[in-house]
PDB file of C-alpha atoms in Angstrom:
ATOM      1  CA  MET A   1       5.209  44.744 -15.798  1.00 46.00           C
ATOM      2  CA  ALA A   2       4.961  43.084 -12.133  1.00 47.00           C
ATOM      3  CA  GLY A   3       2.365  40.792 -13.273  1.00 48.00           C
ATOM      4  CA  THR A   4       5.252  39.643 -16.018  1.00 47.00           C
ATOM      5  CA  GLN A   5       8.112  39.417 -13.996  1.00 47.00           C
ATOM      6  CA  SER A   6       5.622  37.758 -10.888  1.00 46.00           C
ATOM      7  CA  GLU A   7       5.194  34.920 -13.319  1.00 45.00           C
ATOM      8  CA  ALA A   8       8.575  34.761 -14.461  1.00 43.00           C
ATOM      9  CA  GLU A   9       9.780  34.075 -10.932  1.00 46.00           C
ATOM     10  CA  PHE A  10       7.041  31.660  -9.605  1.00 41.00           C
ATOM     11  CA  HIS A  11       5.585  28.940 -11.211  1.00 46.00           C
ATOM     12  CA  GLN A  12       3.205  26.745 -10.006  1.00 47.00           C
ATOM     13  CA  LEU A  13       3.854  23.488  -8.873  1.00 44.00           C
ATOM     14  CA  ARG A  14       3.096  19.877 -11.099  1.00 52.00           C
ATOM     15  CA  THR A  15       3.560  16.304 -10.029  1.00 52.00           C
ATOM     16  CA  PRO A  16       6.035  14.687 -13.246  1.00 54.00           C
ATOM     17  CA  ARG A  17       4.318  12.108 -14.554  1.00 56.00           C
ATOM     18  CA  ALA A  18       7.184   9.896 -13.903  1.00 57.00           C
ATOM     19  CA  ALA A  19       6.450  10.063 -10.464  1.00 63.00           C
ATOM     20  CA  ALA A  20       3.680   7.388 -11.206  1.00 69.00           C
ATOM     21  CA  VAL A  21       6.669   4.997 -10.962  1.00 82.00           C
ATOM     22  CA  ALA A  22       6.342   4.920  -7.294  1.00 83.00           C
ATOM     23  CA  GLY A  23       2.939   2.808  -7.365  1.00 85.00           C
ATOM     24  CA  VAL A  24       5.237   0.190  -9.208  1.00 88.00           C
ATOM     25  CA  VAL A  25       8.517   0.491  -7.355  1.00 88.00           C
ATOM     26  CA  PHE A  26       6.066  -0.137  -3.948  1.00 90.00           C
ATOM     27  CA  GLY A  27       4.218  -2.863  -5.491  1.00 90.00           C
ATOM     28  CA  VAL A  28       7.803  -4.875  -5.589  1.00 91.00           C
ATOM     29  CA  LEU A  29       8.764  -3.689  -2.798  1.00 91.00           C
ATOM     30  CA  PHE A  30       5.678  -4.284  -0.413  1.00 91.00           C
ATOM     31  CA  ALA A  31       5.374  -7.801  -1.865  1.00 91.00           C
ATOM     32  CA  SER A  32       9.144  -9.317  -1.781  1.00 91.00           C
ATOM     33  CA  SER A  33       8.867  -7.667   2.295  1.00 89.00           C
ATOM     34  CA  ILE A  34       6.106  -9.620   2.303  1.00 88.00           C
ATOM     35  CA  VAL A  35       6.613 -12.706   0.637  1.00 88.00           C
ATOM     36  CA  LEU A  36      10.462 -12.411   2.709  1.00 87.00           C
ATOM     37  CA  LEU A  37       8.299 -12.183   5.893  1.00 83.00           C
ATOM     38  CA  ARG A  38       5.934 -14.843   5.751  1.00 81.00           C
ATOM     39  CA  SER A  39       8.125 -17.661   3.823  1.00 80.00           C
ATOM     40  CA  ALA A  40      10.180 -16.989   7.460  1.00 77.00           C
ATOM     41  CA  LEU A  41       7.570 -17.599   9.705  1.00 72.00           C
ATOM     42  CA  PRO A  42       6.773 -20.549  11.194  1.00 65.00           C
ATOM     43  CA  GLY A  43       3.948 -22.406  11.259  1.00 61.00           C
ATOM     44  CA  GLU A  44       4.040 -24.818  14.104  1.00 58.00           C
ATOM     45  CA  ALA A  45       4.958 -22.949  17.662  1.00 52.00           C
ATOM     46  CA  ALA A  46       7.968 -24.839  17.642  1.00 52.00           C
ATOM     47  CA  THR A  47       9.099 -24.717  14.417  1.00 56.00           C
ATOM     48  CA  PRO A  48      13.115 -22.448  14.686  1.00 55.00           C
ATOM     49  CA  TRP A  49      13.112 -19.144  13.293  1.00 54.00           C
ATOM     50  CA  LEU A  50      16.710 -18.878  14.004  1.00 51.00           C
ATOM     51  CA  HIS A  51      17.788 -19.769  10.137  1.00 58.00           C
ATOM     52  CA  HIS A  52      16.094 -16.980   8.497  1.00 66.00           C
ATOM     53  CA  GLN A  53      17.465 -13.885  10.327  1.00 74.00           C
ATOM     54  CA  ARG A  54      18.718 -12.737   6.860  1.00 82.00           C
ATOM     55  CA  GLN A  55      16.413 -12.929   5.044  1.00 83.00           C
ATOM     56  CA  ILE A  56      13.886 -11.385   7.773  1.00 81.00           C
ATOM     57  CA  THR A  57      16.699  -8.157   8.255  1.00 83.00           C
ATOM     58  CA  THR A  58      15.804  -8.193   3.785  1.00 87.00           C
ATOM     59  CA  ALA A  59      12.537  -7.837   4.602  1.00 85.00           C
ATOM     60  CA  LEU A  60      12.936  -5.770   7.562  1.00 84.00           C
ATOM     61  CA  ILE A  61      15.275  -2.815   4.946  1.00 87.00           C
ATOM     62  CA  LEU A  62      13.026  -3.305   1.918  1.00 89.00           C
ATOM     63  CA  ALA A  63       9.784  -2.069   4.102  1.00 88.00           C
ATOM     64  CA  PRO A  64       9.908   1.776   5.268  1.00 88.00           C
ATOM     65  CA  PHE A  65      10.974   2.333   1.198  1.00 90.00           C
ATOM     66  CA  ALA A  66       8.013   0.324   0.491  1.00 89.00           C
ATOM     67  CA  GLY A  67       6.134   2.671   2.408  1.00 88.00           C
ATOM     68  CA  ILE A  68       7.640   5.763   0.570  1.00 87.00           C
ATOM     69  CA  ALA A  69       6.632   4.983  -2.427  1.00 88.00           C
ATOM     70  CA  PHE A  70       2.656   4.392  -1.475  1.00 89.00           C
ATOM     71  CA  LEU A  71       2.906   7.422   0.346  1.00 86.00           C
ATOM     72  CA  TRP A  72       4.198   9.162  -3.277  1.00 85.00           C
ATOM     73  CA  PHE A  73       1.630   6.761  -4.817  1.00 87.00           C
ATOM     74  CA  ILE A  74      -1.391   9.034  -3.216  1.00 85.00           C
ATOM     75  CA  GLY A  75       0.335  12.075  -3.742  1.00 82.00           C
ATOM     76  CA  VAL A  76       0.082  11.092  -7.834  1.00 81.00           C
ATOM     77  CA  ILE A  77      -3.560  10.068  -7.630  1.00 81.00           C
ATOM     78  CA  ARG A  78      -4.358  13.471  -5.472  1.00 79.00           C
ATOM     79  CA  ASP A  79      -2.825  14.864  -8.556  1.00 77.00           C
ATOM     80  CA  ARG A  80      -4.633  13.470 -11.025  1.00 75.00           C
ATOM     81  CA  LEU A  81      -8.258  14.330  -9.388  1.00 74.00           C
ATOM     82  CA  GLY A  82      -7.032  17.819  -9.366  1.00 71.00           C
ATOM     83  CA  ASN A  83      -9.875  20.065  -8.913  1.00 73.00           C
ATOM     84  CA  LEU A  84     -12.776  16.820  -9.354  1.00 69.00           C
ATOM     85  CA  GLU A  85     -11.725  15.700  -5.728  1.00 67.00           C
ATOM     86  CA  ASP A  86     -14.554  15.516  -3.479  1.00 69.00           C
ATOM     87  CA  ARG A  87     -13.774  15.911   0.241  1.00 73.00           C
ATOM     88  CA  PHE A  88     -15.793  12.616   1.706  1.00 74.00           C
ATOM     89  CA  PHE A  89     -14.204  10.316  -0.747  1.00 73.00           C
ATOM     90  CA  SER A  90     -11.050  11.531  -0.787  1.00 74.00           C
ATOM     91  CA  THR A  91     -10.452  11.686   3.304  1.00 79.00           C
ATOM     92  CA  VAL A  92     -11.794   7.729   3.556  1.00 82.00           C
ATOM     93  CA  PHE A  93      -9.215   7.171   0.488  1.00 80.00           C
ATOM     94  CA  LEU A  94      -6.751   9.265   2.507  1.00 83.00           C
ATOM     95  CA  GLY A  95      -7.789   8.009   6.047  1.00 84.00           C
ATOM     96  CA  SER A  96      -7.881   3.947   4.624  1.00 85.00           C
ATOM     97  CA  GLY A  97      -4.021   4.499   2.998  1.00 85.00           C
ATOM     98  CA  LEU A  98      -2.332   6.582   5.874  1.00 87.00           C
ATOM     99  CA  LEU A  99      -4.068   3.281   8.522  1.00 87.00           C
ATOM    100  CA  PHE A 100      -2.723   0.613   5.451  1.00 88.00           C
ATOM    101  CA  LEU A 101       0.553   1.778   6.130  1.00 86.00           C
ATOM    102  CA  ALA A 102       0.563   2.481   9.675  1.00 87.00           C
ATOM    103  CA  MET A 103      -0.490  -1.578  10.123  1.00 86.00           C
ATOM    104  CA  THR A 104       1.829  -2.244   7.415  1.00 86.00           C
ATOM    105  CA  PHE A 105       4.735  -0.777   9.588  1.00 86.00           C
ATOM    106  CA  VAL A 106       3.332  -2.081  12.969  1.00 86.00           C
ATOM    107  CA  SER A 107       3.898  -5.516  11.778  1.00 83.00           C
ATOM    108  CA  THR A 108       6.932  -4.669  10.856  1.00 83.00           C
ATOM    109  CA  ALA A 109       8.409  -3.564  13.671  1.00 82.00           C
ATOM    110  CA  ILE A 110       6.905  -6.930  15.876  1.00 80.00           C
ATOM    111  CA  ALA A 111       8.779  -9.162  13.476  1.00 79.00           C
ATOM    112  CA  GLY A 112      11.347  -6.776  14.189  1.00 79.00           C
ATOM    113  CA  GLY A 113      11.197  -7.458  17.621  1.00 76.00           C
ATOM    114  CA  LEU A 114      10.788 -11.319  16.798  1.00 74.00           C
ATOM    115  CA  LEU A 115      14.161 -10.523  15.033  1.00 74.00           C
ATOM    116  CA  ALA A 116      15.986  -9.101  18.375  1.00 71.00           C
ATOM    117  CA  VAL A 117      13.678 -11.746  20.635  1.00 69.00           C
ATOM    118  CA  SER A 118      15.434 -14.345  18.785  1.00 67.00           C
ATOM    119  CA  ARG A 119      18.825 -13.420  19.468  1.00 66.00           C
ATOM    120  CA  LEU A 120      18.879 -13.810  23.589  1.00 62.00           C
ATOM    121  CA  THR A 121      19.048 -17.792  24.309  1.00 56.00           C
ATOM    122  CA  ASN A 122      18.029 -17.422  27.203  1.00 60.00           C
ATOM    123  CA  VAL A 123      14.525 -16.403  26.301  1.00 56.00           C
ATOM    124  CA  PRO A 124      11.443 -19.034  25.368  1.00 59.00           C
ATOM    125  CA  GLN A 125      11.475 -18.342  21.654  1.00 60.00           C
ATOM    126  CA  ASN A 126       9.296 -20.995  20.287  1.00 66.00           C
ATOM    127  CA  ASP A 127       6.160 -18.902  22.164  1.00 66.00           C
ATOM    128  CA  LEU A 128       6.734 -15.631  21.321  1.00 69.00           C
ATOM    129  CA  VAL A 129       7.900 -16.599  17.789  1.00 70.00           C
ATOM    130  CA  PHE A 130       4.152 -18.602  17.592  1.00 70.00           C
ATOM    131  CA  PHE A 131       1.920 -14.811  19.172  1.00 71.00           C
ATOM    132  CA  GLY A 132       4.094 -12.640  17.187  1.00 75.00           C
ATOM    133  CA  ARG A 133       3.974 -14.786  14.106  1.00 74.00           C
ATOM    134  CA  GLU A 134      -0.010 -14.895  14.746  1.00 75.00           C
ATOM    135  CA  MET A 135      -0.211 -10.506  15.919  1.00 79.00           C
ATOM    136  CA  MET A 136       1.389 -10.314  12.508  1.00 80.00           C
ATOM    137  CA  LEU A 137      -1.155 -12.201  10.387  1.00 79.00           C
ATOM    138  CA  HIS A 138      -3.980 -10.382  12.319  1.00 81.00           C
ATOM    139  CA  VAL A 139      -2.049  -6.880  11.724  1.00 85.00           C
ATOM    140  CA  ASN A 140      -1.617  -7.678   8.512  1.00 82.00           C
ATOM    141  CA  ASN A 141      -4.535  -9.787   7.215  1.00 80.00           C
ATOM    142  CA  VAL A 142      -7.557  -8.898   9.003  1.00 80.00           C
ATOM    143  CA  TYR A 143      -6.713  -4.488   9.309  1.00 83.00           C
ATOM    144  CA  GLY A 144      -4.820  -4.291   7.379  1.00 86.00           C
ATOM    145  CA  VAL A 145      -6.263  -5.558   4.057  1.00 87.00           C
ATOM    146  CA  ARG A 146      -9.580  -4.428   4.739  1.00 87.00           C
ATOM    147  CA  MET A 147      -7.895  -0.473   4.948  1.00 89.00           C
ATOM    148  CA  ALA A 148      -6.808  -1.437   1.367  1.00 89.00           C
ATOM    149  CA  GLY A 149     -10.266  -2.184   0.415  1.00 88.00           C
ATOM    150  CA  VAL A 150     -11.727   0.471   1.893  1.00 89.00           C
ATOM    151  CA  PHE A 151      -9.278   2.682  -0.304  1.00 89.00           C
ATOM    152  CA  MET A 152      -9.795   0.706  -3.303  1.00 89.00           C
ATOM    153  CA  ILE A 153     -13.409   1.100  -2.914  1.00 88.00           C
ATOM    154  CA  SER A 154     -13.333   4.818  -1.958  1.00 86.00           C
ATOM    155  CA  LEU A 155     -11.245   5.015  -5.331  1.00 87.00           C
ATOM    156  CA  GLY A 156     -13.469   3.000  -7.791  1.00 87.00           C
ATOM    157  CA  THR A 157     -16.014   5.390  -6.475  1.00 86.00           C
ATOM    158  CA  ILE A 158     -14.256   8.435  -7.095  1.00 84.00           C
ATOM    159  CA  TRP A 159     -13.152   7.421 -10.593  1.00 86.00           C
ATOM    160  CA  LEU A 160     -16.760   6.183 -11.639  1.00 85.00           C
ATOM    161  CA  ARG A 161     -18.047   9.656 -10.660  1.00 83.00           C
ATOM    162  CA  THR A 162     -15.848  11.616 -12.240  1.00 82.00           C
ATOM    163  CA  GLY A 163     -14.602   8.722 -15.478  1.00 83.00           C
ATOM    164  CA  LEU A 164     -10.724   9.395 -14.710  1.00 82.00           C
ATOM    165  CA  MET A 165      -9.938   5.491 -15.338  1.00 85.00           C
ATOM    166  CA  PRO A 166     -11.858   3.570 -17.521  1.00 89.00           C
ATOM    167  CA  ARG A 167     -14.883   2.098 -16.505  1.00 89.00           C
ATOM    168  CA  TRP A 168     -13.525  -1.468 -16.678  1.00 91.00           C
ATOM    169  CA  LEU A 169     -10.833  -0.578 -14.248  1.00 90.00           C
ATOM    170  CA  ALA A 170     -13.005   0.819 -11.482  1.00 89.00           C
ATOM    171  CA  VAL A 171     -15.442  -2.094 -11.371  1.00 91.00           C
ATOM    172  CA  ALA A 172     -12.533  -4.766 -11.475  1.00 92.00           C
ATOM    173  CA  THR A 173     -10.765  -2.378  -8.863  1.00 91.00           C
ATOM    174  CA  TYR A 174     -14.945  -2.658  -6.803  1.00 91.00           C
ATOM    175  CA  LEU A 175     -15.219  -6.679  -7.582  1.00 92.00           C
ATOM    176  CA  LEU A 176     -11.301  -7.020  -6.285  1.00 92.00           C
ATOM    177  CA  ALA A 177     -12.371  -4.467  -3.086  1.00 90.00           C
ATOM    178  CA  LEU A 178     -15.354  -6.626  -1.868  1.00 90.00           C
ATOM    179  CA  ALA A 179     -13.357 -10.018  -2.001  1.00 90.00           C
ATOM    180  CA  LEU A 180     -10.508  -7.874   0.633  1.00 89.00           C
ATOM    181  CA  LEU A 181     -13.325  -6.856   2.401  1.00 88.00           C
ATOM    182  CA  VAL A 182     -15.173 -10.171   2.802  1.00 87.00           C
ATOM    183  CA  VAL A 183     -12.744 -13.237   2.581  1.00 84.00           C
ATOM    184  CA  VAL A 184     -11.232 -13.655   6.145  1.00 77.00           C
ATOM    185  CA  SER A 185      -7.698 -15.981   5.329  1.00 80.00           C
ATOM    186  CA  PHE A 186      -4.149 -15.855   6.438  1.00 79.00           C
ATOM    187  CA  SER A 187      -3.424 -16.464   2.179  1.00 83.00           C
ATOM    188  CA  LEU A 188      -0.508 -14.957   0.977  1.00 84.00           C
ATOM    189  CA  TRP A 189      -1.970 -14.480  -2.301  1.00 88.00           C
ATOM    190  CA  VAL A 190      -4.510 -12.598  -0.447  1.00 87.00           C
ATOM    191  CA  THR A 191      -1.564  -9.920   0.669  1.00 88.00           C
ATOM    192  CA  LEU A 192      -0.218  -9.944  -2.571  1.00 90.00           C
ATOM    193  CA  VAL A 193      -3.566  -8.898  -4.120  1.00 91.00           C
ATOM    194  CA  PHE A 194      -3.044  -4.831  -3.046  1.00 91.00           C
ATOM    195  CA  PRO A 195       0.474  -4.734  -4.347  1.00 91.00           C
ATOM    196  CA  ALA A 196      -0.454  -6.149  -7.700  1.00 92.00           C
ATOM    197  CA  TRP A 197      -3.260  -3.374  -8.018  1.00 91.00           C
ATOM    198  CA  VAL A 198      -1.510  -0.805  -7.392  1.00 90.00           C
ATOM    199  CA  THR A 199       0.980  -1.834  -9.651  1.00 91.00           C
ATOM    200  CA  VAL A 200      -0.969  -2.115 -12.697  1.00 90.00           C
ATOM    201  CA  ILE A 201      -2.635   1.246 -11.595  1.00 88.00           C
ATOM    202  CA  SER A 202       0.698   2.636 -11.469  1.00 87.00           C
ATOM    203  CA  ALA A 203       1.659   0.705 -15.375  1.00 87.00           C
ATOM    204  CA  TYR A 204      -1.888   2.419 -16.926  1.00 87.00           C
ATOM    205  CA  ILE A 205      -1.403   5.866 -15.233  1.00 83.00           C
ATOM    206  CA  LEU A 206       2.774   5.735 -16.823  1.00 82.00           C
ATOM    207  CA  THR A 207       1.038   4.419 -20.153  1.00 82.00           C
ATOM    208  CA  VAL A 208      -1.397   6.342 -21.133  1.00 77.00           C
ATOM    209  CA  ASP A 209      -1.744  10.287 -21.802  1.00 54.00           C
ATOM    210  CA  ARG A 210      -2.865  12.165 -18.834  1.00 53.00           C
ATOM    211  CA  PRO A 211      -6.839  13.279 -18.365  1.00 49.00           C
ATOM    212  CA  PRO A 212      -7.764  16.446 -17.695  1.00 46.00           C
ATOM    213  CA  SER A 213      -8.408  17.013 -13.721  1.00 48.00           C
ATOM    214  CA  SER A 214     -10.918  20.480 -14.166  1.00 48.00           C
ATOM    215  CA  PRO A 215     -14.010  20.460 -15.719  1.00 48.00           C
ATOM    216  CA  PRO A 216     -14.509  21.840 -18.902  1.00 45.00           C
ATOM    217  CA  ASP A 217     -15.842  25.210 -18.609  1.00 44.00           C
TER     218      ASP A 217
END
């Protein structure tokens, strides 16, 4: 009787399958934020940045929500792993994901600082803005992109070992991750690889049935 009452009062907390839409939200918001910032960045030190304040402000507003959606995406991935989760690969997966998110916020904060500087008329803006541009590019395309690559490799390895995702998707994840780790480029397209991959993974999760998260007896 007490056991029945306990079961009625307490229910196991489950992640709703629709939460996988967080990956799509992240992909759209993060890509939009990156495109807005990169298109506003000056190509040369003498190029003014004052004409893009609204564009930069919009990117700064979108970035935190993209980060929140990415945390939900990580939660969805871990929920799908369930009892199959491996401590080693999960630590690398979670750590690289959080580092990627931290670097993204640092880069966005630099943009916010540059925007504040651009509003002051007594500061030599050109040199400061160009310095900030180079720092943002290094944080995003050198460190952030590589953390994204580690994140993808750890997930690809987990998927290959557990069979939670199709083999072709795990192999494609490996190839994209290796490209992010090896290629050193400040190209906008390199930065957009990761949000595009997250969007594809989330779309796949939303369109297929939930796989078993524990090994069969």
